[in-house]
Amino acid sequence: NHVIVCGLGRAGTAAIKQLEREGASIVGIDHDEHYVELMKERGYLVILGDATEDEILKAAGIERARSIISALPSDSANILITMAAKDLNPRIRVVARADRPENIARLKRAGADWVTAVGIAGGARLALAAVKPATVDFIHSILERRHPDYKLEEILIDEKSPLAGKLVRDSRLKEDYGSQLLAIIRNGTTIANPDISETILPGDVIIVFGAINKLNLLETSPGAACPLKSE
Amino acid sequence: NHVIVCGLGRAGTAAIKQLEREGASIVGIDHDEHYVELMKERGYLVILGDATEDEILKAAGIERARSIISALPSDSANILITMAAKDLNPRIRVVARADRPENIARLKRAGADWVTAVGIAGGARLALAAVKPATVDFIHSILERRHPDYKLEEILIDEKSPLAGKLVRDSRLKEDYGSQLLAIIRNGTTIANPDISETILPGDVIIVFGAINKLNLLETSPGAACPLKSE
Ligand SMILES: [Ca+2]
Ligand SMILES: [Ca+2]
């Protein structure tokens, strides 16, 4: 149930730092001895090799991994890794970096669940920082876990959940869990800012914002993979 | 009260697209005739010239601009633009792109209010997409205004605001404005997920998530610059 990170350059190492904050187990892959040594010295589990080869992906435990991040500087390599990863483990979540924007759709066609194009995503963030500074600072501090007490969390509601079958109005999310309900994701559809007359159902994924210590009480099956469609 | 975008490459044009969704007026600058022609054909106001020259920044109306985005591929150019922008308009908000991570702190020292390092920010996003897919999809769809009905908004509370002086408990944000209060920013300090016993004061900036049509009722001085410190 670990996350594989292919490519230990700037994007890959930034991804690893963030994965650590999220408490994920990580296996890195890079073909550059220098990067591999650096990460080993810092205590990471890393494999020296070409991530586009099935043997290397297998050595990284691709068959048991929950996700793979393909962050090589070459789009052709990221496309091949995406296809190989889905062949070796059809349930794996593939997150890929696109260097050139025209390859976003190709990476998705190859099977990637989520693709981010480096320059484009950065540009949108620059714009938001220009016009909505407080919101961008706040959301990023929360998303990047720079705030010690609060977090955004997605929680799969199962039958054991104290929220299953409850109306939003009666959920006591604010009172008992110090949290706010931002959205319900049901069968791939997002109900943003749900009305208090909405019912929370088993199988729903809820997105909540609130106190870390209280939110943990809600995760009745924290290891469960969320049954989601990506954008 | 417009936003100047220096550099019409990938990051700059992505920034412009996002600024349009936010309803901002935009002036672009690039020294490459090809980029300038492309943007002119699409109806944008753009200036052909070197954005590191004071004369060009003045031609772009730097003295009246609310923000400037410095998105050139060269960190040295972005540092000079930052310094020139603050000299020509001390109240302007400078948002800069860093190509190399070691220049983030230098851009801030030069006066930038917000700096994003392309590779690093992309890497953190890849990690979140791997472990919290629903949250990342949801937050980005809201931040990038891909959702037609809901938005995140930051609102400066002035004396005329219907919320000024109200307890969070009595604010009726959910009932009357279809909105949730995520944070209060007061004197540069963020009160995340405020308690219902908190009072909303004039001078506060509140960050809310909710229905676009109702949130607009709350913006009693929508043009007001937010008195914020950046991260
Ligand atoms: Ca979770
Ligand atoms: Ca506003």
Tab-separated table of C-alpha atoms in Angstrom, chain B residues 48-205:
chain	number	residue	atom	x	y	z
B	48	LEU	CA	5.907	44.451	-27.121
B	49	GLY	CA	9.007	45.192	-25.079
B	50	ASP	CA	11.457	44.262	-22.346
B	51	ALA	CA	9.595	44.089	-19.009
B	52	THR	CA	12.818	44.755	-17.088
B	53	GLU	CA	12.809	48.345	-18.410
B	54	ASP	CA	11.038	51.001	-16.336
B	55	GLU	CA	9.665	52.664	-19.478
B	56	ILE	CA	7.863	49.496	-20.523
B	57	LEU	CA	6.445	48.945	-17.032
B	58	LYS	CA	5.202	52.552	-17.057
B	59	ALA	CA	3.599	52.011	-20.463
B	60	ALA	CA	1.763	49.041	-18.906
B	61	GLY	CA	0.357	51.384	-16.250
B	62	ILE	CA	2.440	50.071	-13.350
B	63	GLU	CA	1.613	53.125	-11.217
B	64	ARG	CA	-2.122	52.293	-11.261
B	65	ALA	CA	-1.873	48.459	-11.260
B	66	ARG	CA	-3.003	46.366	-8.291
B	67	SER	CA	-0.643	43.432	-9.020
B	68	ILE	CA	2.141	42.362	-11.315
B	69	ILE	CA	2.965	38.754	-12.197
B	70	SER	CA	6.598	38.264	-13.165
B	71	ALA	CA	6.638	34.976	-15.053
B	72	LEU	CA	9.762	35.211	-17.203
B	73	PRO	CA	11.907	32.083	-17.550
B	74	SER	CA	14.895	33.999	-16.137
B	75	ASP	CA	15.162	34.490	-12.373
B	76	SER	CA	17.473	37.478	-12.823
B	77	ALA	CA	14.808	39.196	-14.933
B	78	ASN	CA	12.114	38.380	-12.366
B	79	ILE	CA	14.256	39.840	-9.556
B	80	LEU	CA	14.846	43.070	-11.455
B	81	ILE	CA	11.147	43.385	-12.384
B	82	THR	CA	10.226	42.871	-8.714
B	83	MET	CA	12.541	45.675	-7.589
B	84	ALA	CA	11.468	48.027	-10.385
B	85	ALA	CA	7.765	47.373	-9.718
B	86	LYS	CA	8.085	48.203	-6.005
B	87	ASP	CA	10.094	51.355	-6.842
B	88	LEU	CA	7.482	52.567	-9.315
B	89	ASN	CA	4.476	51.602	-7.142
B	90	PRO	CA	5.188	50.683	-3.497
B	91	ARG	CA	1.603	49.457	-2.954
B	92	ILE	CA	1.651	46.974	-5.856
B	93	ARG	CA	1.437	43.256	-5.116
B	94	VAL	CA	4.296	41.372	-6.794
B	95	VAL	CA	3.832	37.685	-7.594
B	96	ALA	CA	6.908	36.027	-9.050
B	97	ARG	CA	7.885	32.751	-10.592
B	98	ALA	CA	11.199	31.208	-9.532
B	99	ASP	CA	12.929	28.899	-11.955
B	100	ARG	CA	15.540	27.650	-9.465
B	101	PRO	CA	14.559	26.978	-5.832
B	102	GLU	CA	17.631	28.785	-4.446
B	103	ASN	CA	16.179	32.018	-5.853
B	104	ILE	CA	12.884	31.881	-3.912
B	105	ALA	CA	14.380	33.653	-0.879
B	106	ARG	CA	16.209	36.136	-3.146
B	107	LEU	CA	12.972	37.085	-4.894
B	108	LYS	CA	11.338	37.660	-1.507
B	109	ARG	CA	14.320	39.769	-0.395
B	110	ALA	CA	13.897	41.786	-3.605
B	111	GLY	CA	10.328	42.550	-2.489
B	112	ALA	CA	8.096	39.862	-3.995
B	113	ASP	CA	4.931	39.233	-1.962
B	114	TRP	CA	4.436	35.692	-3.227
B	115	VAL	CA	6.845	33.371	-5.002
B	116	THR	CA	6.189	30.005	-6.536
B	117	ALA	CA	8.936	27.656	-7.711
B	118	VAL	CA	7.683	25.828	-10.737
B	119	GLY	CA	9.063	22.320	-10.156
B	120	ILE	CA	8.570	22.238	-6.395
B	121	ALA	CA	4.931	23.332	-6.349
B	122	GLY	CA	4.192	20.848	-9.129
B	123	GLY	CA	5.794	18.060	-7.121
B	124	ALA	CA	3.712	18.729	-4.024
B	125	ARG	CA	0.593	18.659	-6.173
B	126	LEU	CA	1.592	15.323	-7.704
B	127	ALA	CA	1.929	13.894	-4.195
B	128	LEU	CA	-1.483	15.136	-3.094
B	129	ALA	CA	-3.077	13.788	-6.248
B	130	ALA	CA	-1.606	10.394	-5.341
B	131	VAL	CA	-2.908	10.221	-1.769
B	132	LYS	CA	-5.901	12.598	-1.628
B	133	PRO	CA	-7.384	12.516	-5.108
B	134	ALA	CA	-10.901	13.683	-4.220
B	135	THR	CA	-9.660	16.625	-2.181
B	136	VAL	CA	-7.219	17.785	-4.847
B	137	ASP	CA	-9.808	17.512	-7.619
B	138	PHE	CA	-12.379	19.343	-5.539
B	139	ILE	CA	-10.110	22.153	-4.323
B	140	HIS	CA	-8.623	22.734	-7.766
B	141	SER	CA	-12.013	22.752	-9.462
B	142	ILE	CA	-13.082	25.408	-6.966
B	143	LEU	CA	-9.847	27.451	-7.050
B	144	GLU	CA	-9.736	27.413	-10.847
B	145	ARG	CA	-13.421	28.363	-11.059
B	146	ARG	CA	-14.357	25.264	-13.022
B	147	HIS	CA	-17.458	24.885	-10.855
B	148	PRO	CA	-20.269	27.160	-12.095
B	149	ASP	CA	-22.142	27.589	-8.796
B	150	TYR	CA	-19.583	27.674	-5.999
B	151	LYS	CA	-16.455	29.588	-5.190
B	152	LEU	CA	-13.947	30.412	-2.504
B	153	GLU	CA	-13.924	34.106	-1.747
B	154	GLU	CA	-12.043	36.413	0.546
B	155	ILE	CA	-14.117	39.281	1.834
B	156	LEU	CA	-12.944	42.347	3.695
B	157	ILE	CA	-15.400	43.127	6.490
B	158	ASP	CA	-16.065	46.838	6.747
B	159	GLU	CA	-18.517	48.715	8.996
B	160	LYS	CA	-21.266	48.375	6.379
B	161	SER	CA	-20.968	44.581	6.250
B	162	PRO	CA	-24.011	42.685	7.556
B	163	LEU	CA	-21.513	40.466	9.422
B	164	ALA	CA	-19.591	43.189	11.270
B	165	GLY	CA	-19.802	42.702	15.019
B	166	LYS	CA	-21.735	39.409	14.747
B	167	LEU	CA	-20.858	36.194	16.531
B	168	VAL	CA	-20.090	33.361	14.081
B	169	ARG	CA	-23.030	31.537	15.717
B	170	ASP	CA	-25.394	34.387	14.738
B	171	SER	CA	-23.870	35.171	11.330
B	172	ARG	CA	-26.454	33.103	9.405
B	173	LEU	CA	-23.766	32.498	6.741
B	174	LYS	CA	-25.160	29.070	5.916
B	175	GLU	CA	-28.834	30.041	6.067
B	176	ASP	CA	-28.771	33.430	4.298
B	177	TYR	CA	-25.664	33.169	2.135
B	178	GLY	CA	-25.356	29.409	1.472
B	179	SER	CA	-21.784	29.668	2.708
B	180	GLN	CA	-19.330	28.274	5.209
B	181	LEU	CA	-16.715	30.236	7.096
B	182	LEU	CA	-13.296	28.577	6.694
B	183	ALA	CA	-11.068	31.191	8.303
B	184	ILE	CA	-10.810	34.704	9.713
B	185	ILE	CA	-7.621	36.670	9.037
B	186	ARG	CA	-7.096	39.366	11.658
B	187	ASN	CA	-3.943	41.521	11.848
B	188	GLY	CA	-2.049	38.999	9.723
B	189	THR	CA	-3.011	36.024	11.906
B	190	THR	CA	-5.192	33.242	10.532
B	191	ILE	CA	-7.952	31.838	12.722
B	192	ALA	CA	-8.747	28.616	10.864
B	193	ASN	CA	-12.110	26.899	11.328
B	194	PRO	CA	-13.282	29.564	13.808
B	195	ASP	CA	-15.324	28.619	16.839
B	196	ILE	CA	-18.990	29.667	16.862
B	197	SER	CA	-18.238	31.920	19.856
B	198	GLU	CA	-15.808	34.038	17.761
B	199	THR	CA	-16.901	37.586	16.797
B	200	ILE	CA	-16.431	38.874	13.218
B	201	LEU	CA	-14.881	42.363	13.430
B	202	PRO	CA	-14.540	45.273	10.988
B	203	GLY	CA	-11.084	44.983	9.393
B	204	ASP	CA	-11.200	41.176	9.350
B	205	VAL	CA	-10.793	39.317	6.086
